[in-house]
Structures are given as structure tokens and as C-alpha cells.
């Protein structure tokens, strides 16, 4: 007798409970597939759009070493986008559909990349805070239940580790440097602190997807848990360098062992997520231009594939 939908769901959830990975050809609930396509494609878009704030500084790097490091980092982000688009394609979507959703403004990507990078110190702060936040989240995702996503995360996390270290090294140097360098580092912290905290998403009480994602072991920790770990890690390190976290309400709760933040500006968060941030239009216009400029490559590839198929027939 054919297994019913309910039997399949029970068997699927039993596999998750045993810690097994789900692979592309395996049966999965439609909502699990949809959640993964949503999240992996948003993640891929974030990597690709995330190249823009830093890419803008490649030509203005202060020396050859810094330029090489930044070039390597930005190229890594492009590679992350590639792995992730491929991981999403294993679920039955296409690259074309995902890119169309991004360019039409329908798909989301991390809100943090809609802020401008105004000084060279921003490159260090993005590395330390933004890549640091990404690592916390992605170390969790490396254990997620979908095989291709979890395997992509292993390599991505290693590369993000290098990204975070280059940023941290730069900010430590600036914080111990000249008064001008300290001012640049503080200014960068003032502008990137809150957008970095917003990367973890809304509070758990407002997180519409978390229940499904946690049930199916796509996420294993909540938005607020990860954000708290980030603040606990960063607040003392920044203060030890003499940098002031731009949160007058920040205080240490010795009983819980947590650094407690003031409330995030959720109106700003949702405005940026919905397309109204300082650089949303500029970021999408840059992606649209890159897509248009790449049209000849896609045409050449299609012609090559068609000719190879004709020759093989
Ligand atoms: N920005 O139900 P929730 C990098 C949306 S790039 C924009 O909690 P979920 C790097 C959310 O999509 C790595 N939108 O969602 C690259 C949902 O809307 P939809 C970035 C956000 O999925 C270059 C709604 O709000 N990392 O490292 O449970 C240079 C409700 O949220 C955001 C990833 O992409 C946001 N911050 O949790 C440097 C990690 N937050 O889709 C560095 C993968 C929430 O229902 N993604 N929304 O219409 C995730 O881990 C999760 O999707 C999130 C959100 C934690 C982001």
C-alpha cells in the first residue's frame, strides 16, 4: 500500500529526530522545500549584494596588502553566492527565477547592506561586525537538516573566519592608532552597530518563520539567542579597545551573564527591509547594471550549449 502524506511526514520527522540530513531527491514536505528556497535564495542575494559596500573601496585601499585582502574577501562573497544559488537549485527553483525575484524587489536580502560605506574604517567594521554576526548565524546553519545547505556553510564559515579576522585586525590597529584613526573607528562603530544587530532578524515574538524552521531543524537557535551571543562577544572586546558601543542603555546583567542592549529601532528595520533604506535603490540599480552587462555572457553560453548539443546529436 502506498504511504499516505501523513506517513511520509512522520517518517520525515523521524529522520530529522535521528539527526539525518535530508538530500535533494528525498521526500520532503512542500513547506520545508519552500522555506529552504526562501532562506537560501535570500542568503545568496545577501552575499552578492554584500559585495557592493566593500567593492566600492577596492580602488581606494590605502596600500597593496590591504587591496589584496579586500579583493580576496569580495571574491569570496561572490563564491558564497554561487554555492548558495546551486544549493537552492537542488530544491527545484532556477537561477533565473531567483535573480528575477531579486531584481524586481520581490526577494529580500540582508538589510545591513542597504547602508553606505563612508570611510576606509567601515571596511574593518563590516569585517568584524557584519562577518562576525554572519559567522554566528552560519555556524548554526552548518548543522541544518538540509545536506547541500549545511555543506555549503562549512566552507563559507571558514572563509568568513578570515573576513572577520581581517576586520578585527584593522579596527584594533585603528583603535590603538592616531587620534584621527580612533575617530574613524568610532564613527564606523556608531553607524554599523545597530544594522549589525538587525542582521539577526526581528525578535522571536515577531519572527513568523522561526516555528517552521526550528521544527524542521533548519535553524537550531532563535534570532534573539544569536543576537544575545553576538552582543556578549562584541561589547567587552570593543570596550577593551576604548571604543564606545553606541547604546546608552547597554549594561551587564551579572546574574544572567548577559550584556543587555537597548531596544532596536524596529521601524527603521522594517523600512529598510521593505526597500526604504538609504541605499536600497542604489544596490538594486548596481545589480541590474551587472545583470545587463552580463547578458552577452549568458547568450554566449546558451549558444555554446546549443552547438554542443547539436554536435552530440
Ligand atoms: N534583513 O521570520 P523571520 C554575509 C525578514 S551575507 C532582511 O525571523 P527568518 C556577508 C525575513 O526574511 C550573510 N530581511 O525570518 C556578505 C522574513 O521575511 P519573509 C547573510 C530580514 O528567516 C558580504 C521577515 O523578515 N546571512 O555574511 O526566520 C559581506 C521575518 O523574519 C532580516 C544570511 O542570509 C534581515 N536582517 O530569520 C559581508 C543568513 N531579518 O522572507 C558579509 C540566512 C529578517 O518571510 N538567513 N528578515 O518575507 C537567516 O538565517 C534567516 O533568514 C534570518 C531571518 C535570521 C535572516
Coordinates of C-alpha atoms and ligand atoms in Angstrom, one line a residue:
X1 CA 0.0 0.0 0.0
X2 CA 1.3 3.5 -1.0
X3 CA 2.3 5.5 2.1
X4 CA -0.1 8.4 2.8
X5 CA 1.1 12.0 3.1
X6 CA 0.8 11.7 6.9
X7 CA 3.0 8.5 6.9
X8 CA 5.6 10.4 4.8
X9 CA 5.6 13.3 7.2
X10 CA 6.0 11.0 10.2
X11 CA 9.0 9.2 8.5
X12 CA 10.5 12.6 7.5
X13 CA 10.3 14.0 11.0
X14 CA 11.7 10.7 12.4
X15 CA 14.7 11.2 10.2
X16 CA 15.2 14.7 11.5
X17 CA 14.9 13.5 15.1
X18 CA 17.7 10.9 14.3
X19 CA 19.9 13.8 13.1
X20 CA 19.9 12.6 9.5
X21 CA 20.4 15.0 6.6
X22 CA 17.7 15.5 4.0
X23 CA 19.2 15.2 0.5
X24 CA 17.8 16.7 -2.8
X25 CA 16.0 13.5 -4.1
X26 CA 14.4 12.7 -0.8
X27 CA 10.7 13.3 0.0
X28 CA 10.2 16.5 2.0
X29 CA 7.1 18.5 2.9
X30 CA 6.3 21.2 0.4
X31 CA 6.5 23.9 3.2
X32 CA 10.1 22.6 4.1
X33 CA 11.1 23.0 0.4
X34 CA 9.5 26.5 0.2
X35 CA 11.2 27.6 3.4
X36 CA 14.6 26.4 2.2
X37 CA 14.2 28.1 -1.2
X38 CA 13.2 31.4 0.5
X39 CA 16.0 31.3 3.0
X40 CA 18.8 30.0 0.8
X41 CA 18.0 32.4 -2.1
X42 CA 17.8 35.4 0.3
X43 CA 21.1 34.3 1.7
X44 CA 22.7 34.0 -1.8
X45 CA 21.3 37.5 -2.7
X46 CA 22.8 38.9 0.6
X47 CA 26.2 37.6 -0.4
X48 CA 26.1 39.1 -3.8
X49 CA 24.6 42.5 -2.8
X50 CA 27.0 42.4 0.2
X51 CA 29.9 42.7 -2.3
X52 CA 28.8 46.3 -3.1
X53 CA 29.5 48.3 0.0
X54 CA 33.1 46.9 0.2
X55 CA 33.7 46.6 -3.5
X56 CA 33.3 50.4 -3.6
X57 CA 36.6 50.7 -1.7
X58 CA 38.8 48.3 -3.7
X59 CA 40.2 51.2 -5.8
X60 CA 40.8 53.3 -2.7
X61 CA 42.6 50.8 -0.5
X62 CA 45.5 52.6 1.3
X63 CA 48.2 50.0 0.2
X64 CA 48.7 46.9 -1.8
X65 CA 48.4 44.5 1.1
X66 CA 45.0 45.9 2.1
X67 CA 43.9 45.9 -1.5
X68 CA 44.8 42.2 -1.9
X69 CA 42.9 41.3 1.3
X70 CA 39.8 43.2 0.3
X71 CA 39.9 41.8 -3.2
X72 CA 40.1 38.3 -1.8
X73 CA 37.3 38.9 0.6
X74 CA 34.9 40.4 -2.1
X75 CA 35.7 37.5 -4.4
X76 CA 34.9 35.0 -1.6
X77 CA 31.4 36.7 -1.3
X78 CA 30.8 36.1 -5.0
X79 CA 31.8 32.4 -4.5
X80 CA 29.4 32.1 -1.5
X81 CA 26.6 33.4 -3.7
X82 CA 27.4 30.7 -6.3
X83 CA 27.4 27.9 -3.8
X84 CA 24.1 29.1 -2.3
X85 CA 22.3 29.6 -5.7
X86 CA 23.4 26.0 -6.5
X87 CA 22.1 24.7 -3.2
X88 CA 18.8 26.4 -3.8
X89 CA 18.6 24.9 -7.4
X90 CA 18.7 21.4 -5.9
X91 CA 15.2 22.2 -4.5
X92 CA 13.7 22.8 -7.9
X93 CA 14.0 26.5 -8.4
X94 CA 16.1 28.1 -11.1
X95 CA 18.8 30.7 -11.1
X96 CA 16.8 32.8 -13.5
X97 CA 13.7 32.8 -11.2
X98 CA 15.8 33.8 -8.1
X99 CA 17.6 36.6 -9.9
X100 CA 14.3 37.9 -11.4
X101 CA 12.8 38.0 -7.8
X102 CA 15.9 39.9 -6.6
X103 CA 15.9 42.5 -9.4
X104 CA 12.1 43.1 -9.2
X105 CA 12.5 43.9 -5.5
X106 CA 10.3 40.9 -4.5
X107 CA 13.1 38.9 -2.8
X108 CA 14.7 40.1 0.4
X109 CA 18.4 40.3 1.2
X110 CA 20.2 41.2 4.5
X111 CA 19.1 44.8 5.5
X112 CA 22.6 45.6 6.6
X113 CA 23.8 46.0 3.0
X114 CA 21.5 48.9 2.4
X115 CA 23.7 51.3 4.5
X116 CA 26.6 53.2 2.9
X117 CA 30.3 52.5 3.5
X118 CA 31.6 56.1 4.1
X119 CA 35.2 55.6 5.1
X120 CA 38.0 53.0 4.9
X121 CA 37.4 52.2 8.6
X122 CA 34.0 50.9 7.5
X123 CA 35.8 48.1 5.7
X124 CA 37.3 46.9 9.1
X125 CA 34.0 47.4 10.9
X126 CA 32.0 45.5 8.3
X127 CA 34.5 42.6 8.6
X128 CA 34.4 42.5 12.3
X129 CA 30.7 43.1 13.0
X130 CA 28.9 42.0 9.8
X131 CA 31.0 39.0 9.1
X132 CA 31.1 38.3 12.8
X133 CA 27.3 38.3 13.0
X134 CA 27.1 36.2 9.8
X135 CA 29.5 33.5 11.3
X136 CA 27.4 33.1 14.4
X137 CA 24.3 32.5 12.3
X138 CA 26.1 30.4 9.7
X139 CA 27.8 28.1 12.2
X140 CA 24.3 27.2 13.3
X141 CA 23.2 26.7 9.7
X142 CA 26.2 24.4 9.1
X143 CA 24.3 21.9 11.3
X144 CA 21.0 22.4 9.5
X145 CA 19.0 19.5 8.3
X146 CA 19.3 20.1 4.5
X147 CA 22.5 18.5 3.3
X148 CA 23.5 20.9 0.4
X149 CA 22.9 24.0 2.6
X150 CA 24.8 22.6 5.6
X151 CA 27.8 21.5 3.5
X152 CA 27.9 24.9 1.7
X153 CA 28.1 26.5 5.1
X154 CA 31.2 24.6 6.2
X155 CA 33.4 26.2 3.6
X156 CA 31.6 29.6 3.8
X157 CA 32.2 29.7 7.6
X158 CA 35.9 29.1 7.2
X159 CA 36.2 32.0 4.7
X160 CA 34.0 34.2 6.9
X161 CA 36.5 33.5 9.7
X162 CA 39.3 35.1 7.7
X163 CA 36.9 38.0 6.8
X164 CA 36.2 38.7 10.5
X165 CA 39.9 38.5 11.4
X166 CA 40.9 41.0 8.8
X167 CA 38.3 43.4 10.0
X168 CA 39.1 42.9 13.7
X169 CA 42.9 43.4 13.0
X170 CA 42.2 46.6 11.2
X171 CA 39.9 48.0 13.9
X172 CA 42.4 47.0 16.7
X173 CA 45.1 48.9 14.7
X174 CA 42.9 52.0 14.3
X175 CA 41.8 52.0 17.9
X176 CA 45.4 52.0 19.0
X177 CA 46.5 54.4 16.3
X178 CA 46.4 58.1 15.8
X179 CA 43.6 60.3 17.1
X180 CA 42.3 60.5 13.5
X181 CA 42.3 56.7 13.2
X182 CA 40.5 56.3 16.5
X183 CA 37.8 58.8 15.4
X184 CA 37.3 56.9 12.1
X185 CA 36.9 53.6 14.0
X186 CA 34.4 55.1 16.5
X187 CA 32.4 56.7 13.7
X188 CA 32.3 53.4 11.8
X189 CA 31.1 51.6 15.0
X190 CA 28.4 54.3 15.6
X191 CA 27.0 53.6 12.1
X192 CA 27.3 49.8 11.9
X193 CA 26.5 48.6 15.4
X194 CA 22.7 48.7 15.1
X195 CA 22.5 47.5 11.5
X196 CA 24.7 44.5 12.5
X197 CA 22.3 43.7 15.4
X198 CA 19.4 43.8 12.9
X199 CA 21.0 41.1 10.8
X200 CA 19.7 38.5 13.3
X201 CA 16.1 39.4 12.3
X202 CA 13.1 40.5 14.4
X203 CA 12.5 39.5 18.0
X204 CA 11.5 35.9 18.4
X205 CA 7.9 37.0 19.2
X206 CA 7.7 38.7 15.7
X207 CA 9.6 36.0 13.7
X208 CA 7.0 34.5 11.5
X209 CA 9.2 31.7 10.1
X210 CA 11.0 30.6 13.2
X211 CA 8.5 28.0 14.3
X212 CA 8.7 26.0 11.0
X213 CA 12.4 26.5 10.7
X214 CA 13.1 25.2 14.3
X215 CA 10.7 22.3 14.0
X216 CA 12.5 21.2 10.8
X217 CA 16.0 21.8 12.2
X218 CA 16.8 24.4 9.6
X219 CA 17.5 26.8 12.4
X220 CA 18.5 25.3 15.7
X221 CA 18.8 28.7 17.6
X222 CA 16.5 31.7 17.6
X223 CA 17.1 35.2 16.3
X224 CA 17.3 36.6 19.9
X225 CA 19.6 33.9 21.2
X226 CA 22.1 34.5 18.4
X227 CA 21.8 38.3 18.8
X228 CA 22.5 38.0 22.5
X229 CA 25.6 35.8 21.9
X230 CA 26.8 38.5 19.5
X231 CA 26.4 41.3 21.9
X232 CA 28.1 39.3 24.7
X233 CA 31.0 38.6 22.5
X234 CA 31.5 42.1 21.0
X235 CA 30.6 44.5 23.7
X236 CA 33.6 43.7 26.0
X237 CA 36.0 43.4 23.1
X238 CA 35.1 46.8 21.7
X239 CA 35.1 48.5 25.2
X240 CA 38.6 47.0 25.9
X241 CA 39.8 48.9 22.9
X242 CA 38.4 52.1 24.2
X243 CA 35.6 52.2 21.7
X244 CA 32.1 53.2 22.9
X245 CA 29.2 51.0 21.9
X246 CA 26.6 53.5 20.7
X247 CA 23.9 52.2 23.1
X248 CA 23.4 54.3 26.2
X249 CA 21.2 51.5 27.7
X250 CA 23.8 48.7 27.3
X251 CA 24.5 47.1 30.7
X252 CA 25.9 43.9 32.1
X253 CA 23.5 41.7 33.9
X254 CA 25.8 39.7 36.2
X255 CA 23.2 37.2 37.2
X256 CA 22.4 36.1 33.7
X257 CA 25.9 36.8 32.4
X258 CA 24.5 38.8 29.5
X259 CA 25.1 42.3 28.1
X260 CA 21.6 43.7 27.8
X261 CA 21.0 46.1 24.8
X262 CA 18.6 48.9 24.5
X263 CA 15.7 48.4 22.1
X264 CA 16.4 48.3 18.4
X265 CA 14.7 50.7 16.1
X266 CA 12.2 48.3 14.5
X267 CA 10.6 50.9 12.4
X268 CA 13.9 51.6 10.8
X269 CA 14.5 47.8 10.4
X270 CA 11.2 47.2 8.6
X271 CA 11.6 50.4 6.5
X272 CA 15.0 49.1 5.2
X273 CA 13.7 45.5 4.7
X274 CA 10.8 46.9 2.6
X275 CA 13.1 48.9 0.3
X276 CA 13.2 52.3 2.0
X277 CA 16.8 52.2 3.4
X278 CA 19.5 54.7 2.4
X279 CA 21.0 52.5 -0.4
X280 CA 18.2 50.0 -1.4
X281 CA 17.6 51.7 -4.8
X282 CA 21.4 52.1 -5.5
X283 CA 22.1 48.5 -4.6
X284 CA 19.4 47.1 -6.9
X285 CA 20.4 49.5 -9.7
X286 CA 24.0 48.3 -9.4
X287 CA 22.8 44.6 -9.6
X288 CA 20.6 45.4 -12.6
X289 CA 23.5 47.0 -14.4
X290 CA 25.8 44.0 -13.6
X291 CA 23.0 41.7 -14.9
X292 CA 22.6 43.7 -18.1
X293 CA 26.3 43.9 -18.6
X294 CA 26.5 40.1 -18.3
X295 CA 23.8 39.4 -20.9
X296 CA 26.4 38.7 -23.6
X297 CA 28.0 36.0 -21.4
X298 CA 24.6 34.3 -20.9
X299 CA 24.0 34.5 -24.7
X300 CA 27.4 33.1 -25.5
X301 CA 26.9 30.2 -23.0
X302 CA 23.5 29.4 -24.4
X303 CA 24.9 29.4 -28.0
X304 CA 27.8 27.1 -26.9
X305 CA 25.4 24.7 -25.1
X306 CA 23.1 24.6 -28.1
X307 CA 26.0 23.9 -30.5
X308 CA 27.5 21.2 -28.3
X309 CA 24.0 19.5 -28.1
X310 CA 23.6 19.7 -31.9
X311 CA 27.1 18.2 -32.4
X312 CA 26.4 15.4 -29.9
X313 CA 23.0 14.5 -31.6
Ligands
LIG1 N1 17.3 41.6 6.5 O1 10.6 35.2 10.4 P1 11.9 35.9 10.4 C1 27.4 38.0 4.6 C2 12.8 39.1 7.0 S1 25.8 37.7 4.0 C3 16.3 41.5 5.6 O2 12.6 36.0 11.7 P2 13.8 34.0 9.4 C4 28.2 39.0 4.1 C5 12.7 37.6 6.8 O3 13.2 37.2 5.6 C6 25.1 36.5 5.0 N2 15.1 40.8 5.9 O4 12.8 35.3 9.3 C7 28.2 39.2 2.7 C8 11.1 37.5 6.9 O5 10.5 37.9 5.7 P3 9.9 36.8 4.6 C9 23.7 36.9 5.5 C10 15.1 40.1 7.1 O6 14.1 33.6 8.0 C11 29.0 40.2 2.2 C12 10.7 38.5 7.9 O7 11.8 39.4 7.9 N3 23.2 35.8 6.3 O8 27.7 37.3 5.6 O9 13.3 33.1 10.4 C13 29.9 41.0 3.0 C14 10.5 37.9 9.3 O10 11.7 37.4 9.8 C15 16.1 40.2 8.0 C16 22.0 35.2 5.9 O11 21.4 35.5 5.0 C17 17.2 41.0 7.7 N4 18.3 41.1 8.6 O12 15.1 34.7 10.1 C18 29.9 40.7 4.4 C19 21.7 34.0 6.8 N5 15.7 39.5 9.1 O13 11.1 36.1 4.0 C20 29.1 39.6 4.9 C21 20.5 33.2 6.4 C22 14.5 39.0 8.8 O14 9.1 35.8 5.4 N6 19.2 33.7 6.9 N7 14.1 39.4 7.6 O15 9.2 37.6 3.6 C23 18.8 33.5 8.1 O16 19.5 33.0 9.0 C24 17.4 34.0 8.5 O17 16.7 34.0 7.3 C25 17.3 35.3 9.2 C26 15.8 35.7 9.4 C27 18.0 35.2 10.6 C28 18.0 36.4 8.5

